Amino acid sequence: QVQLVESGGGLVQPGGSLSLSCAASGNIFSINGMGWYRQTPGKQRELVATISSGGSTNYADSVKGRFTISRDNAKNTVYLQMNNLKPEDTAVYYCNANGEMSMYGLGRRRFGSWGQGTQVTVSS
């Protein structure tokens, strides 16, 4: 099993900053892509940012220039630095990772995992 745990959410004022982190653990052989998604009540979950194992990044237009995604491969951790936050950024943020997990000598299996989510609230 591969588990993801997010942390760093909270309440901030408009224009403020927050840093999110997501650590993957378990019988990981390799992690390919990692990303952040967010969801508000009544809306579908949307992509915020992704990063490949090689460091290539992709951002939603709504956060481009304000958010930065990064990863530490040695720690199996992905980060999201959020600056100049706006009320419309309020959502539950979810971490995602995909890759291959070890099957204890029986081979490898592809996985896709989600974290439990962390609440980000931007309000004055």
PDB file of N, CA, C and O in Angstrom, residues 16-63:
ATOM      1  N   GLY A  16      -2.248  36.635   1.536  1.00  0.00           N
ATOM      2  CA  GLY A  16      -1.314  35.888   2.347  1.00  0.00           C
ATOM      3  C   GLY A  16      -0.769  34.671   1.638  1.00  0.00           C
ATOM      4  O   GLY A  16      -1.069  34.422   0.470  1.00  0.00           O
ATOM      5  N   SER A  17       0.023  33.901   2.378  1.00  0.00           N
ATOM      6  CA  SER A  17       0.687  32.732   1.810  1.00  0.00           C
ATOM      7  C   SER A  17       0.512  31.518   2.700  1.00  0.00           C
ATOM      8  O   SER A  17       0.354  31.635   3.915  1.00  0.00           O
ATOM      9  N   LEU A  18       0.543  30.361   2.077  1.00  0.00           N
ATOM     10  CA  LEU A  18       0.521  29.083   2.764  1.00  0.00           C
ATOM     11  C   LEU A  18       1.410  28.108   2.016  1.00  0.00           C
ATOM     12  O   LEU A  18       1.562  28.219   0.795  1.00  0.00           O
ATOM     13  N   SER A  19       1.972  27.161   2.746  1.00  0.00           N
ATOM     14  CA  SER A  19       2.760  26.095   2.152  1.00  0.00           C
ATOM     15  C   SER A  19       2.148  24.753   2.515  1.00  0.00           C
ATOM     16  O   SER A  19       1.938  24.462   3.695  1.00  0.00           O
ATOM     17  N   LEU A  20       1.858  23.949   1.516  1.00  0.00           N
ATOM     18  CA  LEU A  20       1.328  22.615   1.713  1.00  0.00           C
ATOM     19  C   LEU A  20       2.412  21.585   1.431  1.00  0.00           C
ATOM     20  O   LEU A  20       3.283  21.801   0.591  1.00  0.00           O
ATOM     21  N   SER A  21       2.335  20.475   2.117  1.00  0.00           N
ATOM     22  CA  SER A  21       3.246  19.377   1.859  1.00  0.00           C
ATOM     23  C   SER A  21       2.471  18.072   1.845  1.00  0.00           C
ATOM     24  O   SER A  21       1.419  17.947   2.467  1.00  0.00           O
ATOM     25  N   CYS A  22       3.001  17.103   1.125  1.00  0.00           N
ATOM     26  CA  CYS A  22       2.377  15.799   1.012  1.00  0.00           C
ATOM     27  C   CYS A  22       3.472  14.753   0.951  1.00  0.00           C
ATOM     28  O   CYS A  22       4.290  14.762   0.023  1.00  0.00           O
ATOM     29  N   ALA A  23       3.482  13.862   1.918  1.00  0.00           N
ATOM     30  CA  ALA A  23       4.496  12.824   2.000  1.00  0.00           C
ATOM     31  C   ALA A  23       3.902  11.468   1.658  1.00  0.00           C
ATOM     32  O   ALA A  23       2.863  11.085   2.198  1.00  0.00           O
ATOM     33  N   ALA A  24       4.560  10.753   0.769  1.00  0.00           N
ATOM     34  CA  ALA A  24       4.147   9.410   0.387  1.00  0.00           C
ATOM     35  C   ALA A  24       4.952   8.379   1.159  1.00  0.00           C
ATOM     36  O   ALA A  24       6.153   8.541   1.371  1.00  0.00           O
ATOM     37  N   SER A  25       4.296   7.324   1.571  1.00  0.00           N
ATOM     38  CA  SER A  25       4.967   6.256   2.297  1.00  0.00           C
ATOM     39  C   SER A  25       4.388   4.912   1.888  1.00  0.00           C
ATOM     40  O   SER A  25       3.294   4.834   1.338  1.00  0.00           O
ATOM     41  N   GLY A  26       5.123   3.855   2.188  1.00  0.00           N
ATOM     42  CA  GLY A  26       4.701   2.515   1.844  1.00  0.00           C
ATOM     43  C   GLY A  26       5.750   1.807   1.014  1.00  0.00           C
ATOM     44  O   GLY A  26       6.909   2.217   0.971  1.00  0.00           O
ATOM     45  N   ASN A  27       5.338   0.728   0.352  1.00  0.00           N
ATOM     46  CA  ASN A  27       6.272  -0.069  -0.437  1.00  0.00           C
ATOM     47  C   ASN A  27       6.449   0.535  -1.831  1.00  0.00           C
ATOM     48  O   ASN A  27       6.083  -0.047  -2.848  1.00  0.00           O
ATOM     49  N   ILE A  28       7.041   1.715  -1.840  1.00  0.00           N
ATOM     50  CA  ILE A  28       7.223   2.482  -3.070  1.00  0.00           C
ATOM     51  C   ILE A  28       8.465   2.003  -3.815  1.00  0.00           C
ATOM     52  O   ILE A  28       9.549   1.940  -3.246  1.00  0.00           O
ATOM     53  N   PHE A  29       8.292   1.694  -5.089  1.00  0.00           N
ATOM     54  CA  PHE A  29       9.426   1.420  -5.953  1.00  0.00           C
ATOM     55  C   PHE A  29       9.856   2.690  -6.672  1.00  0.00           C
ATOM     56  O   PHE A  29      11.044   3.005  -6.734  1.00  0.00           O
ATOM     57  N   SER A  30       8.894   3.409  -7.193  1.00  0.00           N
ATOM     58  CA  SER A  30       9.177   4.670  -7.850  1.00  0.00           C
ATOM     59  C   SER A  30       7.908   5.501  -7.893  1.00  0.00           C
ATOM     60  O   SER A  30       6.804   4.969  -7.910  1.00  0.00           O
ATOM     61  N   ILE A  31       8.073   6.812  -7.912  1.00  0.00           N
ATOM     62  CA  ILE A  31       6.971   7.740  -8.088  1.00  0.00           C
ATOM     63  C   ILE A  31       7.205   8.526  -9.364  1.00  0.00           C
ATOM     64  O   ILE A  31       8.264   9.124  -9.544  1.00  0.00           O
ATOM     65  N   ASN A  32       6.231   8.513 -10.236  1.00  0.00           N
ATOM     66  CA  ASN A  32       6.336   9.246 -11.488  1.00  0.00           C
ATOM     67  C   ASN A  32       5.793  10.666 -11.330  1.00  0.00           C
ATOM     68  O   ASN A  32       6.550  11.600 -11.085  1.00  0.00           O
ATOM     69  N   GLY A  33       4.496  10.817 -11.443  1.00  0.00           N
ATOM     70  CA  GLY A  33       3.902  12.125 -11.312  1.00  0.00           C
ATOM     71  C   GLY A  33       3.322  12.363  -9.928  1.00  0.00           C
ATOM     72  O   GLY A  33       2.834  11.449  -9.280  1.00  0.00           O
ATOM     73  N   MET A  34       3.371  13.612  -9.480  1.00  0.00           N
ATOM     74  CA  MET A  34       2.733  14.034  -8.256  1.00  0.00           C
ATOM     75  C   MET A  34       2.001  15.335  -8.553  1.00  0.00           C
ATOM     76  O   MET A  34       2.416  16.099  -9.429  1.00  0.00           O
ATOM     77  N   GLY A  35       0.925  15.567  -7.835  1.00  0.00           N
ATOM     78  CA  GLY A  35       0.171  16.770  -8.116  1.00  0.00           C
ATOM     79  C   GLY A  35      -0.754  17.174  -6.995  1.00  0.00           C
ATOM     80  O   GLY A  35      -0.954  16.448  -6.025  1.00  0.00           O
ATOM     81  N   TRP A  36      -1.300  18.366  -7.153  1.00  0.00           N
ATOM     82  CA  TRP A  36      -2.271  18.919  -6.232  1.00  0.00           C
ATOM     83  C   TRP A  36      -3.568  19.213  -6.973  1.00  0.00           C
ATOM     84  O   TRP A  36      -3.551  19.746  -8.092  1.00  0.00           O
ATOM     85  N   TYR A  37      -4.678  18.866  -6.342  1.00  0.00           N
ATOM     86  CA  TYR A  37      -6.010  19.120  -6.856  1.00  0.00           C
ATOM     87  C   TYR A  37      -6.825  19.775  -5.753  1.00  0.00           C
ATOM     88  O   TYR A  37      -6.486  19.672  -4.574  1.00  0.00           O
ATOM     89  N   ARG A  38      -7.893  20.449  -6.123  1.00  0.00           N
ATOM     90  CA  ARG A  38      -8.736  21.071  -5.110  1.00  0.00           C
ATOM     91  C   ARG A  38     -10.201  20.918  -5.474  1.00  0.00           C
ATOM     92  O   ARG A  38     -10.560  20.761  -6.637  1.00  0.00           O
ATOM     93  N   GLN A  39     -11.044  20.998  -4.441  1.00  0.00           N
ATOM     94  CA  GLN A  39     -12.469  20.792  -4.633  1.00  0.00           C
ATOM     95  C   GLN A  39     -13.259  21.621  -3.631  1.00  0.00           C
ATOM     96  O   GLN A  39     -12.912  21.689  -2.454  1.00  0.00           O
ATOM     97  N   THR A  40     -14.319  22.250  -4.112  1.00  0.00           N
ATOM     98  CA  THR A  40     -15.253  22.981  -3.268  1.00  0.00           C
ATOM     99  C   THR A  40     -16.628  22.346  -3.412  1.00  0.00           C
ATOM    100  O   THR A  40     -16.905  21.670  -4.416  1.00  0.00           O
ATOM    101  N   PRO A  41     -17.521  22.540  -2.430  1.00  0.00           N
ATOM    102  CA  PRO A  41     -18.858  21.951  -2.523  1.00  0.00           C
ATOM    103  C   PRO A  41     -19.575  22.354  -3.803  1.00  0.00           C
ATOM    104  O   PRO A  41     -19.596  23.526  -4.178  1.00  0.00           O
ATOM    105  N   GLY A  42     -20.156  21.376  -4.478  1.00  0.00           N
ATOM    106  CA  GLY A  42     -20.897  21.637  -5.695  1.00  0.00           C
ATOM    107  C   GLY A  42     -20.057  21.725  -6.950  1.00  0.00           C
ATOM    108  O   GLY A  42     -20.605  21.942  -8.040  1.00  0.00           O
ATOM    109  N   LYS A  43     -18.755  21.575  -6.835  1.00  0.00           N
ATOM    110  CA  LYS A  43     -17.875  21.644  -7.993  1.00  0.00           C
ATOM    111  C   LYS A  43     -17.049  20.372  -8.101  1.00  0.00           C
ATOM    112  O   LYS A  43     -16.792  19.685  -7.114  1.00  0.00           O
ATOM    113  N   GLN A  44     -16.643  20.066  -9.322  1.00  0.00           N
ATOM    114  CA  GLN A  44     -15.790  18.912  -9.547  1.00  0.00           C
ATOM    115  C   GLN A  44     -14.368  19.210  -9.099  1.00  0.00           C
ATOM    116  O   GLN A  44     -13.934  20.363  -9.076  1.00  0.00           O
ATOM    117  N   ARG A  45     -13.666  18.169  -8.742  1.00  0.00           N
ATOM    118  CA  ARG A  45     -12.282  18.317  -8.370  1.00  0.00           C
ATOM    119  C   ARG A  45     -11.476  18.788  -9.575  1.00  0.00           C
ATOM    120  O   ARG A  45     -11.607  18.240 -10.676  1.00  0.00           O
ATOM    121  N   GLU A  46     -10.644  19.799  -9.383  1.00  0.00           N
ATOM    122  CA  GLU A  46      -9.884  20.368 -10.478  1.00  0.00           C
ATOM    123  C   GLU A  46      -8.389  20.305 -10.212  1.00  0.00           C
ATOM    124  O   GLU A  46      -7.938  20.363  -9.075  1.00  0.00           O
ATOM    125  N   LEU A  47      -7.649  20.212 -11.284  1.00  0.00           N
ATOM    126  CA  LEU A  47      -6.197  20.180 -11.202  1.00  0.00           C
ATOM    127  C   LEU A  47      -5.669  21.554 -10.832  1.00  0.00           C
ATOM    128  O   LEU A  47      -6.105  22.566 -11.371  1.00  0.00           O
ATOM    129  N   VAL A  48      -4.723  21.581  -9.915  1.00  0.00           N
ATOM    130  CA  VAL A  48      -4.044  22.813  -9.527  1.00  0.00           C
ATOM    131  C   VAL A  48      -2.651  22.855 -10.139  1.00  0.00           C
ATOM    132  O   VAL A  48      -2.281  23.818 -10.816  1.00  0.00           O
ATOM    133  N   ALA A  49      -1.876  21.813  -9.890  1.00  0.00           N
ATOM    134  CA  ALA A  49      -0.513  21.753 -10.408  1.00  0.00           C
ATOM    135  C   ALA A  49      -0.016  20.322 -10.376  1.00  0.00           C
ATOM    136  O   ALA A  49      -0.412  19.538  -9.515  1.00  0.00           O
ATOM    137  N   THR A  50       0.849  19.980 -11.317  1.00  0.00           N
ATOM    138  CA  THR A  50       1.475  18.669 -11.348  1.00  0.00           C
ATOM    139  C   THR A  50       2.966  18.826 -11.587  1.00  0.00           C
ATOM    140  O   THR A  50       3.423  19.836 -12.125  1.00  0.00           O
ATOM    141  N   ILE A  51       3.707  17.795 -11.195  1.00  0.00           N
ATOM    142  CA  ILE A  51       5.144  17.783 -11.412  1.00  0.00           C
ATOM    143  C   ILE A  51       5.579  16.354 -11.702  1.00  0.00           C
ATOM    144  O   ILE A  51       5.170  15.408 -11.036  1.00  0.00           O
ATOM    145  N   SER A  52       6.399  16.185 -12.724  1.00  0.00           N
ATOM    146  CA  SER A  52       6.882  14.869 -13.104  1.00  0.00           C
ATOM    147  C   SER A  52       8.117  14.501 -12.305  1.00  0.00           C
ATOM    148  O   SER A  52       8.682  15.320 -11.573  1.00  0.00           O
ATOM    149  N   SER A  53       8.553  13.256 -12.459  1.00  0.00           N
ATOM    150  CA  SER A  53       9.756  12.811 -11.768  1.00  0.00           C
ATOM    151  C   SER A  53      10.981  13.588 -12.217  1.00  0.00           C
ATOM    152  O   SER A  53      11.938  13.732 -11.452  1.00  0.00           O
ATOM    153  N   GLY A  54      10.953  14.092 -13.448  1.00  0.00           N
ATOM    154  CA  GLY A  54      12.053  14.877 -13.969  1.00  0.00           C
ATOM    155  C   GLY A  54      11.970  16.353 -13.664  1.00  0.00           C
ATOM    156  O   GLY A  54      12.873  17.111 -14.031  1.00  0.00           O
ATOM    157  N   GLY A  55      10.893  16.783 -13.006  1.00  0.00           N
ATOM    158  CA  GLY A  55      10.769  18.173 -12.608  1.00  0.00           C
ATOM    159  C   GLY A  55       9.937  19.047 -13.522  1.00  0.00           C
ATOM    160  O   GLY A  55       9.817  20.251 -13.277  1.00  0.00           O
ATOM    161  N   SER A  56       9.346  18.476 -14.564  1.00  0.00           N
ATOM    162  CA  SER A  56       8.477  19.256 -15.431  1.00  0.00           C
ATOM    163  C   SER A  56       7.183  19.587 -14.703  1.00  0.00           C
ATOM    164  O   SER A  56       6.589  18.728 -14.058  1.00  0.00           O
ATOM    165  N   THR A  57       6.732  20.827 -14.815  1.00  0.00           N
ATOM    166  CA  THR A  57       5.555  21.282 -14.077  1.00  0.00           C
ATOM    167  C   THR A  57       4.455  21.743 -15.012  1.00  0.00           C
ATOM    168  O   THR A  57       4.689  22.129 -16.155  1.00  0.00           O
ATOM    169  N   ASN A  58       3.239  21.707 -14.478  1.00  0.00           N
ATOM    170  CA  ASN A  58       2.064  22.186 -15.184  1.00  0.00           C
ATOM    171  C   ASN A  58       1.130  22.820 -14.174  1.00  0.00           C
ATOM    172  O   ASN A  58       0.910  22.263 -13.098  1.00  0.00           O
ATOM    173  N   TYR A  59       0.577  23.992 -14.516  1.00  0.00           N
ATOM    174  CA  TYR A  59      -0.276  24.724 -13.598  1.00  0.00           C
ATOM    175  C   TYR A  59      -1.604  25.081 -14.245  1.00  0.00           C
ATOM    176  O   TYR A  59      -1.671  25.335 -15.455  1.00  0.00           O
ATOM    177  N   ALA A  60      -2.638  25.112 -13.425  1.00  0.00           N
ATOM    178  CA  ALA A  60      -3.896  25.675 -13.876  1.00  0.00           C
ATOM    179  C   ALA A  60      -3.715  27.168 -14.119  1.00  0.00           C
ATOM    180  O   ALA A  60      -2.953  27.836 -13.416  1.00  0.00           O
ATOM    181  N   ASP A  61      -4.418  27.695 -15.109  1.00  0.00           N
ATOM    182  CA  ASP A  61      -4.286  29.114 -15.427  1.00  0.00           C
ATOM    183  C   ASP A  61      -4.619  30.006 -14.230  1.00  0.00           C
ATOM    184  O   ASP A  61      -4.031  31.080 -14.062  1.00  0.00           O
ATOM    185  N   SER A  62      -5.543  29.570 -13.397  1.00  0.00           N
ATOM    186  CA  SER A  62      -5.993  30.378 -12.285  1.00  0.00           C
ATOM    187  C   SER A  62      -4.941  30.564 -11.196  1.00  0.00           C
ATOM    188  O   SER A  62      -5.054  31.489 -10.382  1.00  0.00           O
ATOM    189  N   VAL A  63      -3.931  29.705 -11.164  1.00  0.00           N
ATOM    190  CA  VAL A  63      -2.909  29.795 -10.123  1.00  0.00           C
ATOM    191  C   VAL A  63      -1.532  30.106 -10.678  1.00  0.00           C
ATOM    192  O   VAL A  63      -0.588  30.326  -9.903  1.00  0.00           O
TER     193      VAL A  63
END
